[in-house]
Each structure stands twice: as structure tokens, then as C-alpha cells.
Amino acid sequence: SNAYFYLYGDLEPLACLQHIHEDYLSHFTTSDELPVIRETACLEKGNILQDTYAVSEENGESGTYLAYALKVGKCTDPERIMALQILSYVLLESNASPLKNALMEAGICEETEGWFDSSTYEMVFSIVAKNADPEKMNQFIEIIDQECERLISQGMPEDLLQSALRKYDFLLREEDYGSTPKGLIYCTRLMKRWLHGESPYDSLRMIKTIESLKKGSKERYFETLLETIFLHNKEKCYVIFTPEKGKKIKELKVFQEQMKETYAKMTAADFDQIRIDAEKLDIFQKHIDSPEVLAQIPLLEISEIDKMPKITNYSNIGFSNGNPLLHVPLESNGILYLKLFFDTSAIPQEWIPYTGLLAELLGKLDTEKYTYQQLPTIKNQIFGGLSFHNTTFNKNAAEYRAFLSVKMKFLKDQEDDAFAVLEEILLHTNFDMIENVKKIIKSAKIKGENELQNNAHYYAIFYSGSNLFPALQIEEQTSGIRYYRFLCDIDKQLEKDAAPVIQKLKETAEIIFHKQNMEAAVGCNHEDFIRMKTKLETFPMPEKDFPSANYDFKLHPQKTAFTNTNEIVYNITSFDFKQNGIPYHGKYQVLRTIINLEYLWNKIRVQGGAYGCGCKFTQSGFAYFYSYRDPNLKETYDIYQTLADEIVNFKADKREMTKYILGTINELDQPKTNMDKLNAAIGKFYKGVSDESLIAQRLEILRTTDEDIRQ
């Protein structure tokens, strides 16, 4: 009676419902004693709370966080959820955001963010100041209240509000959720109402909701929301969160003392029970289901799998100067997808991190036409997305290319505006606005600190691979751990003498952005592509040319550790298997499935207690193993080290091999968004992957045997 069932996809609903009824629901009796989640009292209403977080002794970068937190309504209101997401962006998350600028200009903090949690019945919104001055808490509260009063009285910044609404409208209509399945997104949305006794359907009517908010924006909807939720809301409290060196050691000592006391009170019977429970857990974790049980799970036959991969087609039409211009045919409802690639091989080796810094600043810094505050609004009015990245493609360790890339999407009726803004950013960014450069770099540094804490496995994978592959060394220096350290150095350098940094930025932009250096890929229909080709051919870039620099990274394998104060670690090991004369083969994808599901999952996650783990083998020869939020260090590396000894003895019958092959194909055949398709075509072109090789690899996967895995 307390269960909720959600079906999504191309399936037979009645057959599913019959299965749920016969094999599950019919075994239970109906109950009216269902849990009800009720509203709670705000016990710390109006209080300023203080606490500390642990930092290591050598960590001199961590700063104070200030938070202004409020209860903001129930998660059963989809309009309020979307409105608060938009309000958070308008107030705090762009360079034009009035509350962000008010707090930073008053010297309260170096960065702000809105933290909005709609996952619980009573939603919470926090205005967070990062790297803040703890002595300015009262001023922090006062500025927020005053700025809210001003915005309620004078009105929200109209251009910024409308651009935010347009941004969300574009995202909702495009429905590109990256690697997250749409069905899962819809499920989490509708549960917000359904779990609390409301009809789930309104949670899915997102276009209706955004249209309502657009209309409401003309009738002071957001000003009223600000007045209700922020200004007159009594259910709020405030937090000062400061770094404390040595806190982790103190906590550990307290914990150890508690354990000693507990241990001293334990009886022989207690110890016996712990031993019995541990043995039961060990048996349960290592238990393998019998063939009879496994046979109950229905499987497709290999013969039922399509032998042809889902290939993304493209044509290299080429620019008139011979540079690549790819067209990827897409049905995209009038949305144009464009990626520009500017080769960075002429940048001197010691300047490589400056291409990362350039990507950080472009689109955020002042230009000749637009100020630092105006640009976010202009971008949202025209683009569904505009971003700058450092990108590499490698066929193997020796053959690679590195680019500064521009990723953009926009509606075809705004094509002229999109190219005008792109020209303004690429050719007329004002790097001499030093105070704004400082703000952007401080913000990037804080973002990097958070990423290094929460997604350290990504950074560790690239760092590990950067000691083997030149392409990954470049990625590391432009977006990895080395780049983060470069940002910290640049932050200090700008305070001492900004001129050398600004000069190198200007020269880096001059070397990269010119006609001979531009390559492109376009995703759209044929008619739109003809027009886009003309636009790109006539795009007013300087006519220059620079010789390629000679890079010598002196790469060699390294064993490296980085410390933080977390109680978990991220364990990475990587290889270049092509260096050992081993060619890439489709069967490595099945090997990956087997290692992930049978070895790493069971040993590192189930038995070891890590939150995640996995491995990957790429066509360039780069292979890696990782664990995520892992309580173990040496034990995990021992598992990596002994994997080969276990796989040498791998055995699987036909049914088991079918299961592994299906798991591999399932991952390859997941639905792709339009941007996924564009990226797939770009990857094929720059990595030199032919359709024939993709077909061959799929057949290799379908024909993989347990003997192949042992080999």
C-alpha cells in the first residue's frame, strides 16, 4: 500500500501491471496505516549558528562560508520549484546578478551561489557566500535584506530575468539531460507531488509552467515571490562555517576513546556475536546464485541483436582553405549545433596553461560592446548554450591534436546575432579589465576546489594518464590538477603585477584565433548547413599563420598521492596497453563489463565499501581503473594488482557470456541526444575511426568467448 510503480519506455503496460500484481502485490494485504510526512517547526528560527569544518595543516587556501537559509515551501509546487531555480540564477549565479555583485563589492566574499534543495517535502534555499569574512555576518544579512527590498521596490532586472526565462525555456524544449535517461528525470519530477498525495501529472507539464512564469514575470510574480519567501519569511536561520586545522585529529581521538570504552564493556558473548555477524556478512557478499536461480532471468539471444552499430554519419565538406568543416545531418527542430576548433599547437609549451585560462575568461569578461555584467544576459537571449573548452583527440600516444573549442547552440532565426556575439567575444574581449579578470579567476579557483573534493576520480584519472600520453598532459595543464595549481599562482600574481599575465593572454589569443587555424563541425539539416557554411566562410577572422611549437613533456610513469581531509580516497591506476604491442579490439569492451560487474563491483564496492568503481579501455591505448569514495587504499591497489591472476582462470558458460555481451551492447546502444551525435561524429573524424572499424568491433563484441577474456 506504500509502494509506487512507474513505467517508462516502449513496453506493454498491461503485461507489466499483470506481472507486478501476480508476482508481488497479490502476496500482500491492503493497509490504511500509511506514513504521512508533516510540516516541521523551524527550531533555530532567526539564530546565527556556528560550526567548523576540518582542513589539513598544510592547507592555506580554505575559507569561511556564510549562509542565509530559508524554508521556501513544499516540493509539491512545480511552479515554485522552477521559479526558485530561475530566481537563484538571476540573484546569484551570473556576473550580472545584483545580489552577487552587492555582496562581492562590499568585500563580504569572493564568490556566491544559490543552494536550492527540492528533494524533501519542505524545500530549503540558501544564499551562500564563499571565501567570506566571518566578521561580516551581520553585514551579509543586512545586504541581502536591503537588496531584496530594493528589487521588490524597483523591480527585478528585466533583461536578466527574461534571459534566464529564455535559457530555461530552451533547455526544457531541447530536453538534453546528458547521460541521465529522460525516464529517470521524469520519475524524479513526478515523485515530488505523487509521494505526498498530489496528482503527479502537473510535475511533467514543464512547458506550461515556464509559459506561466513568463506571463507572471510581466505581472511582478518574481518580486512578489521575493517578498514572500525572503523578506517576510520568519523561518530562516544563518550559518558561519569556518575552517579548523587539526579538527579531524581531535575527532579521531574522541572516536578512539569512545571505542576503547565500548570495547572495555563488551562481554565474550558480544565478541562471539560480532564474529558470527561478520561471517554471515562475508558468506552473503561472496554468495553466488545457483544456475537454477540465474536461469529464471530472461535473456535475449545473441542472434536477436542487430549486428550493425548505430553509426552517426557525417560529411567533411571542408573550408575553401582546406581546413575540415564537418556536417552532421540532424533533425533538430530549428536548433543549430556548432562546434569550432582552434588548433593550439603553436602555443609555446610553457604557455599551455594559458589556453585553459583563455577558455575560462572568454564569454565572461568585458568586450568592446558589452560589459562584464551585460554579457551573461546577451548570451542567454541568443544561445541555448555557449561555452569554451580545451579539447584533445588522440589516436595513440604519438598521434594527437589539441584545440581550444567553442560549443554553441541557438535557434536558426537568431543565427546573425549568434555570429555577431561570437565575433565580439573571440576578437574583442578586453583583457585589460584586471579587476574583472581577478573576480573570474577567484571564482574558477573556488569551483576547482569543490570539484577536487567531490569528483577527485576524474582529476586523478587525467593526472595519471598525463604521465603517459601527451594529449592528456595538455588536458591536465588546461583543466586538471596542474591547471588548478596554475590558477592559484595566477591569482597571487595578479595581486602583485598583472601586466605579464595580461600580455601572455593577449598573445595566446592572437596565436590561436585566426582564419588558417579554424575548423568546425555543424549539426543541422542540409538546408540550414548551406547557409551556415557561408556564414563560417565569411566569418571575419584575421589572416595570420604561426608555426607549430615543439613539445617535449618527458613523460614517464609516476606514483603520486594528493592529500585532503576527507575520510575516503580515490584510487586510480592507468596504462598505455598499445605501448606493450597490444592492439585495440572490440572484446576489451566485454572484458570491461566483466571486470566492472564481477570483480571490481564485488571486491571494491560490495566487500570493500567504496561508493563506486570501474575501468575503461580506449582505442588510443589508454586504460584505467578507479575507485570512488573508497574507505581503503592499499587493499584496492592489491585488487587491481591481482586482477590478471583471477581473470586468467575466468570461466563462463554460453548463458553467462550472453549476459556480459548484452550488457556491453546495451551501453553502446543507449539513445543519443543531438549533441551526443555531433560529438560522436567529431570523435570519429579526429580519432580516425572508420565505419568499417566500428562494424568490425561490434562483431568482435558479439563473438567474444570466455577464452578471449582469459587471453
XYZ file of C-alpha atoms in Angstrom:
711
model
C 0.000 0.000 0.000
C 3.026 2.256 0.408
C 4.520 1.316 -2.989
C 4.664 3.447 -6.144
C 5.152 1.946 -9.600
C 6.479 3.906 -12.561
C 6.795 2.509 -16.097
C 8.620 4.313 -18.894
C 9.600 3.309 -22.408
C 8.499 1.119 -25.281
C 6.793 -1.641 -23.284
C 3.416 -3.327 -22.771
C 1.850 -1.627 -19.708
C -0.846 -4.248 -19.129
C 1.660 -7.112 -19.192
C 3.876 -5.216 -16.723
C 0.938 -4.492 -14.409
C -0.137 -8.127 -14.519
C 3.414 -9.201 -13.598
C 3.534 -6.688 -10.720
C 0.172 -7.915 -9.428
C 0.748 -11.656 -9.729
C 4.387 -11.805 -8.593
C 4.336 -9.072 -5.977
C 1.177 -7.218 -4.896
C -1.035 -10.317 -4.581
C 1.216 -11.561 -1.747
C 0.322 -8.578 0.469
C -2.771 -7.274 2.208
C -4.015 -3.692 1.931
C -3.189 -1.314 4.777
C -4.505 2.120 5.652
C -1.637 2.797 8.077
C 0.483 4.798 5.682
C 3.219 7.267 6.656
C 2.415 10.950 6.352
C 5.232 13.485 6.090
C 4.194 16.577 8.009
C 5.476 20.119 8.212
C 8.093 20.719 10.898
C 8.859 23.627 13.202
C 11.953 25.717 12.476
C 13.732 25.249 15.833
C 16.627 27.617 15.073
C 14.441 30.381 13.647
C 16.341 33.690 13.493
C 19.517 32.270 15.054
C 23.112 32.570 13.855
C 24.682 29.090 14.026
C 28.416 28.473 14.028
C 30.422 25.378 13.218
C 33.781 24.418 11.757
C 34.997 22.030 9.086
C 38.312 20.200 9.031
C 41.256 21.287 6.890
C 44.745 19.804 6.758
C 47.644 21.611 8.426
C 49.273 22.485 5.082
C 46.036 23.801 3.535
C 46.238 27.577 3.442
C 43.537 28.134 0.789
C 40.308 27.186 2.586
C 37.987 29.990 3.625
C 34.822 30.700 5.570
C 31.307 30.049 4.263
C 28.335 32.206 5.259
C 24.778 31.029 4.621
C 21.376 32.708 4.771
C 18.955 29.750 4.777
C 15.161 29.701 4.468
C 12.248 27.295 4.255
C 10.669 28.128 0.913
C 7.546 25.995 0.533
C 6.556 22.455 -0.390
C 8.057 20.320 -3.134
C 4.503 19.646 -4.386
C 4.503 23.021 -6.182
C 6.277 22.597 -9.583
C 5.858 26.276 -10.457
C 7.600 27.384 -7.264
C 10.422 24.895 -7.861
C 11.117 26.294 -11.333
C 10.668 29.886 -10.160
C 13.251 29.415 -7.396
C 15.741 27.864 -9.847
C 15.333 30.908 -12.081
C 15.462 33.319 -9.123
C 18.688 31.674 -7.907
C 20.289 32.240 -11.314
C 19.105 35.865 -11.520
C 20.192 36.820 -7.991
C 23.433 34.904 -7.549
C 24.842 32.910 -10.443
C 25.928 35.274 -13.212
C 28.241 38.264 -13.413
C 25.131 40.420 -13.837
C 23.434 39.056 -10.693
C 22.538 42.006 -8.414
C 22.802 40.201 -5.075
C 26.104 38.571 -6.011
C 27.575 41.928 -7.044
C 26.285 43.679 -3.912
C 27.941 41.070 -1.649
C 31.233 40.986 -3.558
C 31.527 44.762 -3.906
C 31.023 45.093 -0.138
C 34.003 42.770 0.402
C 31.846 40.086 2.023
C 33.137 37.195 -0.118
C 34.927 36.084 -3.293
C 32.020 34.073 -4.766
C 28.336 33.325 -4.216
C 25.877 30.606 -5.101
C 22.263 29.711 -4.552
C 21.782 26.278 -2.987
C 18.229 25.067 -3.555
C 17.040 21.643 -2.349
C 13.635 20.464 -3.586
C 14.254 16.783 -2.804
C 12.463 16.977 0.569
C 8.838 17.836 1.378
C 9.827 21.188 2.893
C 12.200 22.863 0.470
C 15.259 24.824 1.572
C 17.013 27.695 -0.181
C 20.386 29.036 0.938
C 22.293 32.090 -0.201
C 25.915 31.012 0.214
C 28.949 33.308 0.370
C 32.273 31.537 -0.277
C 35.698 32.591 0.988
C 33.883 35.104 3.146
C 34.857 37.340 6.062
C 33.342 35.777 9.228
C 33.363 39.169 10.966
C 30.877 40.479 8.394
C 27.973 38.133 9.113
C 25.629 40.932 10.229
C 26.550 42.971 7.166
C 25.954 39.862 4.997
C 22.387 39.551 6.361
C 21.792 43.298 6.096
C 22.913 43.492 2.429
C 20.661 40.568 1.456
C 17.623 42.161 3.133
C 18.371 45.604 1.655
C 18.924 44.217 -1.835
C 15.660 42.268 -1.628
C 13.826 45.440 -0.580
C 15.408 47.362 -3.462
C 14.471 44.700 -6.040
C 10.912 44.474 -4.707
C 10.575 48.252 -4.892
C 12.397 48.922 -8.192
C 11.669 45.603 -9.899
C 13.878 42.734 -10.987
C 16.495 43.487 -13.677
C 14.230 42.939 -16.691
C 16.878 41.912 -19.244
C 18.482 39.406 -16.886
C 15.137 37.926 -15.804
C 13.916 37.498 -19.391
C 17.233 35.981 -20.476
C 17.041 33.488 -17.572
C 13.480 32.535 -18.536
C 14.591 32.057 -22.139
C 17.538 29.913 -21.042
C 15.253 27.564 -19.066
C 12.694 27.520 -21.873
C 15.388 26.410 -24.341
C 16.658 23.668 -22.002
C 13.148 22.330 -21.372
C 12.265 22.205 -25.056
C 15.564 20.599 -26.066
C 15.398 18.016 -23.247
C 19.107 17.166 -23.349
C 19.897 15.608 -19.976
C 23.314 14.276 -20.960
C 23.936 10.722 -19.811
C 20.910 10.705 -17.469
C 17.942 8.849 -19.045
C 14.868 11.002 -19.681
C 12.680 8.411 -17.952
C 14.649 8.855 -14.748
C 14.363 12.661 -14.931
C 10.579 12.417 -15.392
C 10.309 9.955 -12.498
C 12.145 12.185 -10.012
C 9.999 15.134 -11.103
C 6.622 13.482 -10.670
C 7.557 11.837 -7.347
C 7.748 15.279 -5.725
C 3.937 15.528 -5.897
C 2.909 11.884 -6.046
C 4.673 10.856 -2.815
C 2.691 13.499 -0.934
C -0.774 12.613 -2.232
C -0.913 15.084 -5.122
C -1.515 14.297 -8.801
C 1.863 13.646 -10.446
C 0.928 14.981 -13.881
C 1.490 18.687 -13.223
C 5.140 17.882 -12.464
C 5.555 16.835 -16.105
C 3.848 19.854 -17.682
C 7.064 21.888 -17.729
C 6.325 23.924 -20.868
C 3.012 25.008 -19.339
C 4.909 26.001 -16.172
C 7.570 28.059 -17.970
C 4.879 29.813 -20.045
C 3.050 30.685 -16.822
C 6.268 32.119 -15.344
C 6.947 34.144 -18.496
C 3.488 35.680 -18.202
C 3.926 36.157 -14.455
C 7.242 37.973 -14.946
C 5.298 40.834 -16.562
C 2.943 40.984 -13.551
C 5.539 41.185 -10.726
C 5.405 37.438 -9.989
C 9.117 37.275 -9.088
C 9.038 40.449 -6.982
C 6.097 39.012 -5.014
C 7.927 35.705 -4.606
C 10.996 37.548 -3.328
C 8.888 39.496 -0.840
C 7.052 36.391 0.402
C 9.943 33.954 0.594
C 12.901 36.163 1.509
C 11.787 39.382 3.111
C 8.704 38.406 5.174
C 9.659 34.806 5.818
C 10.354 34.273 9.536
C 11.529 30.681 9.065
C 15.151 31.411 8.361
C 18.480 30.979 10.083
C 22.087 31.909 9.410
C 25.310 29.880 9.437
C 29.004 30.731 9.837
C 31.151 27.782 8.738
C 34.877 28.255 9.336
C 37.940 26.072 8.652
C 39.639 24.432 11.639
C 43.088 22.891 11.370
C 43.566 19.727 13.388
C 39.820 19.119 13.787
C 39.971 15.716 12.105
C 42.691 14.562 14.523
C 40.637 15.757 17.509
C 37.544 13.944 16.238
C 39.565 10.784 15.669
C 40.910 10.879 19.237
C 37.391 11.292 20.650
C 36.173 8.401 18.496
C 39.063 6.176 19.584
C 38.323 6.909 23.249
C 34.659 6.025 22.692
C 35.716 2.760 21.052
C 38.013 1.930 23.979
C 35.153 2.484 26.421
C 32.794 0.371 24.313
C 35.420 -2.372 23.963
C 36.050 -2.450 27.720
C 32.338 -3.025 28.417
C 31.936 -5.855 25.896
C 31.427 -9.440 27.044
C 32.572 -12.714 25.489
C 29.036 -13.136 24.125
C 29.267 -9.703 22.418
C 32.525 -10.680 20.695
C 31.036 -14.004 19.580
C 28.006 -12.215 18.109
C 30.237 -9.785 16.165
C 32.260 -12.706 14.799
C 29.090 -14.601 13.791
C 27.592 -11.492 12.118
C 30.846 -10.816 10.228
C 30.983 -14.410 8.986
C 27.331 -14.224 7.853
C 28.005 -10.970 6.016
C 31.105 -12.425 4.346
C 29.153 -15.505 3.190
C 26.308 -13.304 1.908
C 28.681 -10.986 -0.002
C 30.556 -13.882 -1.618
C 27.463 -15.993 -2.333
C 26.949 -16.929 -5.969
C 23.413 -17.695 -7.120
C 22.834 -21.227 -8.333
C 22.473 -21.906 -12.093
C 18.797 -22.734 -11.450
C 18.143 -19.301 -9.927
C 20.094 -17.469 -12.655
C 18.237 -19.410 -15.364
C 14.983 -17.746 -14.249
C 16.205 -14.376 -15.597
C 15.038 -13.996 -19.231
C 17.747 -13.131 -21.779
C 17.796 -12.157 -25.422
C 19.769 -14.409 -27.734
C 22.893 -13.033 -29.435
C 21.197 -13.779 -32.755
C 18.471 -11.244 -31.844
C 20.994 -8.388 -31.525
C 21.445 -6.099 -34.529
C 24.909 -6.760 -35.960
C 25.133 -3.194 -37.282
C 26.098 -0.425 -34.841
C 24.145 2.825 -34.704
C 26.546 4.906 -36.788
C 26.396 8.706 -36.825
C 27.032 9.821 -40.393
C 28.872 12.984 -41.361
C 30.442 14.628 -44.393
C 33.686 16.562 -44.440
C 32.650 19.370 -46.811
C 35.805 21.348 -45.992
C 36.509 25.075 -45.955
C 37.860 26.770 -49.079
C 41.316 26.871 -47.416
C 41.267 23.083 -46.952
C 40.519 23.016 -43.206
C 37.917 20.467 -42.040
C 34.257 21.523 -41.990
C 32.028 18.638 -40.930
C 28.288 18.404 -41.475
C 26.306 16.034 -39.248
C 22.697 15.727 -40.536
C 20.275 16.196 -37.615
C 16.558 16.709 -37.204
C 16.757 19.359 -34.521
C 13.505 21.396 -34.591
C 15.241 24.559 -35.786
C 18.139 24.342 -33.295
C 21.608 24.686 -34.834
C 24.547 22.929 -33.161
C 28.004 24.312 -33.878
C 31.484 23.466 -32.646
C 34.552 25.462 -33.644
C 38.077 24.081 -33.143
C 41.169 26.288 -32.936
C 44.437 24.343 -33.018
C 46.711 25.213 -30.078
C 49.911 23.532 -31.354
C 51.609 26.916 -31.997
C 51.404 27.878 -28.309
C 54.831 27.626 -26.567
C 54.991 24.648 -24.206
C 55.384 26.787 -21.087
C 52.246 28.765 -22.062
C 49.917 25.752 -22.428
C 48.011 26.566 -19.173
C 47.161 29.977 -20.659
C 44.905 28.259 -23.213
C 42.965 26.928 -20.205
C 42.860 30.425 -18.715
C 41.664 31.824 -22.046
C 38.785 29.321 -22.137
C 37.960 30.327 -18.538
C 37.693 34.030 -19.372
C 36.057 34.046 -22.817
C 32.347 34.754 -22.687
C 32.597 36.092 -19.130
C 34.945 39.062 -19.478
C 34.133 42.534 -20.877
C 34.247 43.066 -24.639
C 34.276 46.293 -26.669
C 30.448 46.288 -26.880
C 29.396 44.540 -23.676
C 30.360 44.898 -20.043
C 31.183 42.030 -17.718
C 27.644 42.370 -16.267
C 25.830 42.659 -19.624
C 27.365 39.635 -21.350
C 25.519 36.844 -19.430
C 22.200 38.452 -20.328
C 23.112 38.844 -24.002
C 24.279 35.208 -24.175
C 21.065 33.840 -22.649
C 18.939 35.914 -25.020
C 20.635 34.383 -28.072
C 22.135 30.996 -27.195
C 20.780 27.786 -25.767
C 24.391 27.300 -24.702
C 27.768 28.929 -25.390
C 30.921 27.609 -23.751
C 34.677 27.355 -24.299
C 36.797 24.275 -23.613
C 40.209 22.731 -24.113
C 39.800 19.548 -26.132
C 42.223 16.849 -27.286
C 41.860 13.887 -29.641
C 44.445 11.129 -29.675
C 44.748 8.109 -31.959
C 47.613 6.831 -29.764
C 50.328 8.308 -27.544
C 52.255 9.724 -30.521
C 49.385 10.966 -32.727
C 47.146 13.605 -31.203
C 45.705 17.081 -31.728
C 44.820 19.748 -29.175
C 42.282 22.557 -29.593
C 40.563 25.424 -27.856
C 36.962 24.638 -28.804
C 33.763 26.697 -28.864
C 30.491 24.832 -28.251
C 27.266 26.610 -29.109
C 23.602 26.002 -29.922
C 20.992 28.520 -30.999
C 17.738 28.826 -32.947
C 18.210 29.420 -36.676
C 16.271 32.700 -36.557
C 18.997 34.069 -34.268
C 21.898 32.972 -36.432
C 23.062 36.521 -37.287
C 23.010 37.587 -33.628
C 24.877 34.430 -32.600
C 27.733 35.057 -35.045
C 27.906 38.737 -34.080
C 28.299 37.891 -30.372
C 30.813 35.129 -31.196
C 32.928 37.620 -33.167
C 32.717 40.101 -30.296
C 33.950 37.515 -27.775
C 36.705 35.914 -29.878
C 38.191 39.094 -31.325
C 37.217 41.942 -28.995
C 37.470 40.614 -25.422
C 39.072 43.268 -23.211
C 41.756 41.504 -21.158
C 42.795 44.835 -19.579
C 39.764 44.810 -17.237
C 42.019 43.456 -14.495
C 39.576 43.637 -11.573
C 37.054 41.549 -13.502
C 39.785 39.089 -14.538
C 40.585 38.697 -10.825
C 36.942 38.004 -9.955
C 36.592 35.320 -12.649
C 39.817 33.591 -11.598
C 38.867 33.600 -7.915
C 35.511 32.084 -8.868
C 37.226 29.438 -11.043
C 39.622 28.603 -8.219
C 36.765 28.068 -5.733
C 34.909 25.928 -8.293
C 38.106 23.896 -8.776
C 38.442 23.331 -5.016
C 34.882 21.966 -4.863
C 35.424 19.724 -7.889
C 38.662 18.349 -6.449
C 36.785 17.383 -3.288
C 33.695 15.895 -4.949
C 34.911 14.476 -8.271
C 38.526 13.719 -7.485
C 38.467 10.484 -9.514
C 38.121 12.446 -12.785
C 41.084 14.638 -11.914
C 43.134 11.656 -10.767
C 42.368 9.721 -13.979
C 43.620 12.601 -16.123
C 46.630 13.220 -13.894
C 47.558 9.550 -14.036
C 47.140 9.396 -17.819
C 49.026 12.679 -18.280
C 52.235 10.883 -17.323
C 51.775 8.515 -20.288
C 50.013 10.476 -23.076
C 50.983 13.956 -24.368
C 47.319 14.725 -25.166
C 46.319 14.026 -21.560
C 49.300 16.099 -20.342
C 47.813 19.045 -22.263
C 44.326 18.381 -20.808
C 45.894 18.207 -17.335
C 47.623 21.555 -17.782
C 44.451 23.218 -19.103
C 41.749 21.736 -16.850
C 43.256 19.310 -14.314
C 45.204 19.387 -11.050
C 48.183 21.178 -12.599
C 45.770 23.760 -14.036
C 44.174 24.291 -10.606
C 47.631 24.981 -9.141
C 48.341 27.333 -12.056
C 45.111 29.218 -11.206
C 46.252 29.587 -7.586
C 49.594 31.005 -8.787
C 47.908 33.375 -11.256
C 45.540 34.584 -8.511
C 48.571 35.634 -6.458
C 50.445 37.022 -9.485
C 47.539 39.301 -10.405
C 47.700 40.903 -6.952
C 51.445 41.605 -7.355
C 51.815 42.507 -11.034
C 49.051 41.734 -13.523
C 50.832 43.035 -16.639
C 52.794 39.850 -17.573
C 49.673 37.681 -17.181
C 47.528 40.000 -19.327
C 50.208 40.223 -22.021
C 50.519 36.434 -22.287
C 46.728 36.122 -22.504
C 46.602 38.599 -25.391
C 49.421 36.845 -27.243
C 47.821 33.427 -26.666
C 44.537 34.689 -28.168
C 46.395 36.200 -31.135
C 48.215 32.907 -31.870
C 45.002 30.848 -31.673
C 42.229 32.944 -33.223
C 42.881 33.362 -36.948
C 41.379 32.104 -40.211
C 44.034 29.484 -41.000
C 43.518 27.916 -37.590
C 39.732 27.416 -37.572
C 37.994 24.062 -38.102
C 34.303 23.383 -37.497
C 31.506 20.842 -37.144
C 27.821 21.690 -37.670
C 24.759 19.652 -36.692
C 21.556 20.592 -38.575
C 19.571 19.748 -41.703
C 21.016 20.182 -45.220
C 19.256 23.475 -45.979
C 20.490 25.127 -42.775
C 24.005 23.785 -43.325
C 24.349 25.529 -46.717
C 23.614 28.835 -45.007
C 25.911 28.029 -42.036
C 28.802 27.178 -44.376
C 28.553 30.633 -45.965
C 28.452 32.239 -42.504
C 31.564 30.351 -41.408
C 33.474 31.011 -44.648
C 32.838 34.754 -44.316
C 33.394 34.922 -40.538
C 35.810 37.899 -40.153
C 38.899 36.266 -38.623
C 42.432 37.722 -39.018
C 44.635 36.259 -41.792
C 47.705 35.017 -39.897
C 49.807 31.907 -39.547
C 52.102 30.649 -36.784
C 54.495 27.672 -36.897
C 53.825 24.718 -34.578
C 55.855 24.607 -31.348
C 57.910 21.534 -30.466
C 56.688 19.916 -27.243
C 58.849 17.659 -25.098
C 56.926 16.605 -21.973
C 59.494 13.986 -20.856
C 56.680 11.667 -19.797
C 57.240 8.654 -17.586
C 55.024 6.629 -15.205
C 54.679 8.156 -11.740
C 53.287 7.105 -8.391
C 51.673 10.183 -6.893
C 49.438 10.976 -3.935
C 47.427 14.119 -3.146
C 46.078 14.633 0.359
C 42.872 16.185 1.651
C 40.817 15.928 4.844
C 38.178 13.530 3.520
C 37.829 10.151 5.178
C 37.607 8.488 1.775
C 40.040 8.231 -1.131
C 40.003 7.913 -4.911
C 42.363 5.194 -6.172
C 43.473 5.306 -9.807
C 45.884 3.236 -11.863
C 46.379 3.657 -15.612
C 48.238 2.079 -18.548
C 49.144 2.506 -22.191
C 48.465 -1.013 -23.463
C 49.426 -0.171 -27.058
C 52.954 0.562 -25.805
C 53.135 -3.138 -24.928
C 52.253 -4.049 -28.512
C 48.608 -4.894 -27.711
C 46.169 -3.646 -30.400
C 42.692 -2.417 -29.533
C 39.941 -4.999 -30.038
C 36.156 -4.993 -29.511
C 36.442 -7.795 -26.940
C 38.044 -5.304 -24.496
C 34.571 -3.769 -24.065
C 33.234 -7.157 -22.896
C 36.281 -7.538 -20.654
C 35.415 -4.134 -19.171
C 31.823 -5.276 -18.457
C 33.074 -8.444 -16.742
C 35.716 -6.655 -14.662
C 33.252 -3.942 -13.603
C 30.398 -6.292 -12.686
C 32.132 -9.388 -11.386
C 35.417 -8.218 -9.918
C 35.559 -4.515 -9.072
C 31.911 -4.246 -8.002
C 32.052 -7.253 -5.702
C 35.511 -6.677 -4.247
C 35.772 -2.870 -4.083
C 32.157 -1.822 -3.617
C 30.277 -4.727 -2.002
C 33.103 -6.104 0.149
C 35.348 -3.031 0.351
C 32.634 -0.443 0.985
C 33.570 2.040 -1.772
C 30.772 4.110 -3.283
C 31.793 3.316 -6.850
C 34.438 1.742 -9.071
C 35.129 0.903 -12.690
C 37.570 0.569 -15.547
C 37.847 1.616 -19.175
C 39.859 0.631 -22.258
C 40.036 3.266 -25.037
C 41.034 2.938 -28.676
C 44.067 5.185 -28.118
C 45.563 2.585 -25.754
C 44.675 4.484 -22.568
C 43.249 2.158 -19.904
C 42.472 2.928 -16.284
C 40.911 1.522 -13.115
C 39.307 3.745 -10.491
C 37.523 3.659 -7.163
C 35.227 6.437 -5.940
C 34.742 7.453 -2.306
C 36.708 4.430 -1.171
C 37.494 3.763 2.527
C 40.514 1.637 1.516
C 43.858 2.456 -0.050
C 46.348 -0.438 -0.163
C 43.576 -3.056 -0.333
C 42.156 -1.505 -3.534
C 45.555 -1.370 -5.250
C 46.086 -5.019 -4.273
C 42.805 -5.847 -6.047
C 43.974 -4.039 -9.199
C 47.318 -5.838 -8.992
C 45.830 -9.341 -8.704
C 43.008 -8.927 -11.253
C 45.007 -10.541 -14.052
C 45.694 -13.630 -11.913
C 41.952 -14.061 -11.364
C 40.875 -13.389 -14.941
C 43.368 -15.959 -16.263
C 41.078 -18.526 -14.591
C 37.815 -16.917 -15.782
C 35.136 -19.396 -16.868
C 31.645 -18.701 -18.173
C 29.059 -20.832 -19.940
C 27.164 -19.685 -23.015
C 24.367 -18.098 -20.960
C 26.786 -16.098 -18.796
C 28.755 -14.878 -21.823
C 25.485 -13.840 -23.458
C 24.660 -11.799 -20.345
C 28.043 -9.984 -20.475
C 27.758 -9.330 -24.211
C 24.228 -7.961 -23.814
C 25.420 -5.658 -21.014
C 28.163 -4.344 -23.294
C 25.836 -3.800 -26.269
C 23.247 -2.141 -24.013
C 25.750 0.565 -23.099
C 26.725 1.117 -26.742
C 23.101 1.305 -27.932
C 21.800 3.861 -25.429
C 19.778 6.664 -27.103
C 21.854 9.669 -28.136
C 20.927 13.340 -27.927
C 21.678 15.617 -30.886
C 24.806 16.897 -29.138
C 25.867 13.271 -28.486
C 25.518 12.554 -32.205
C 27.552 15.619 -33.133
C 30.284 14.641 -30.656
C 30.308 11.045 -31.934
C 30.904 12.236 -35.496
C 33.630 14.653 -34.375
C 35.343 11.863 -32.418
C 35.244 9.530 -35.419
C 36.834 12.158 -37.659
C 39.620 13.349 -35.367
C 40.475 9.908 -33.987
C 40.494 8.345 -37.430
C 37.754 5.797 -36.671
C 36.092 4.366 -39.784
C 32.585 2.945 -40.065
C 34.186 -0.349 -41.076
C 36.170 -0.494 -37.836
C 33.008 0.219 -35.781
C 31.185 -2.616 -37.566
C 34.160 -4.925 -37.012
C 34.357 -4.028 -33.319
C 30.651 -4.747 -32.815
C 31.056 -8.177 -34.430
C 34.097 -8.767 -32.197
C 31.934 -7.959 -29.166
C 29.138 -10.304 -30.306
C 31.627 -13.138 -30.899
C 33.609 -12.773 -27.651
C 34.191 -16.063 -25.799
C 35.390 -16.834 -22.295
C 38.681 -17.955 -23.885
C 39.079 -14.434 -25.358
C 38.625 -12.988 -21.860
C 41.280 -15.318 -20.399
C 43.701 -14.345 -23.155
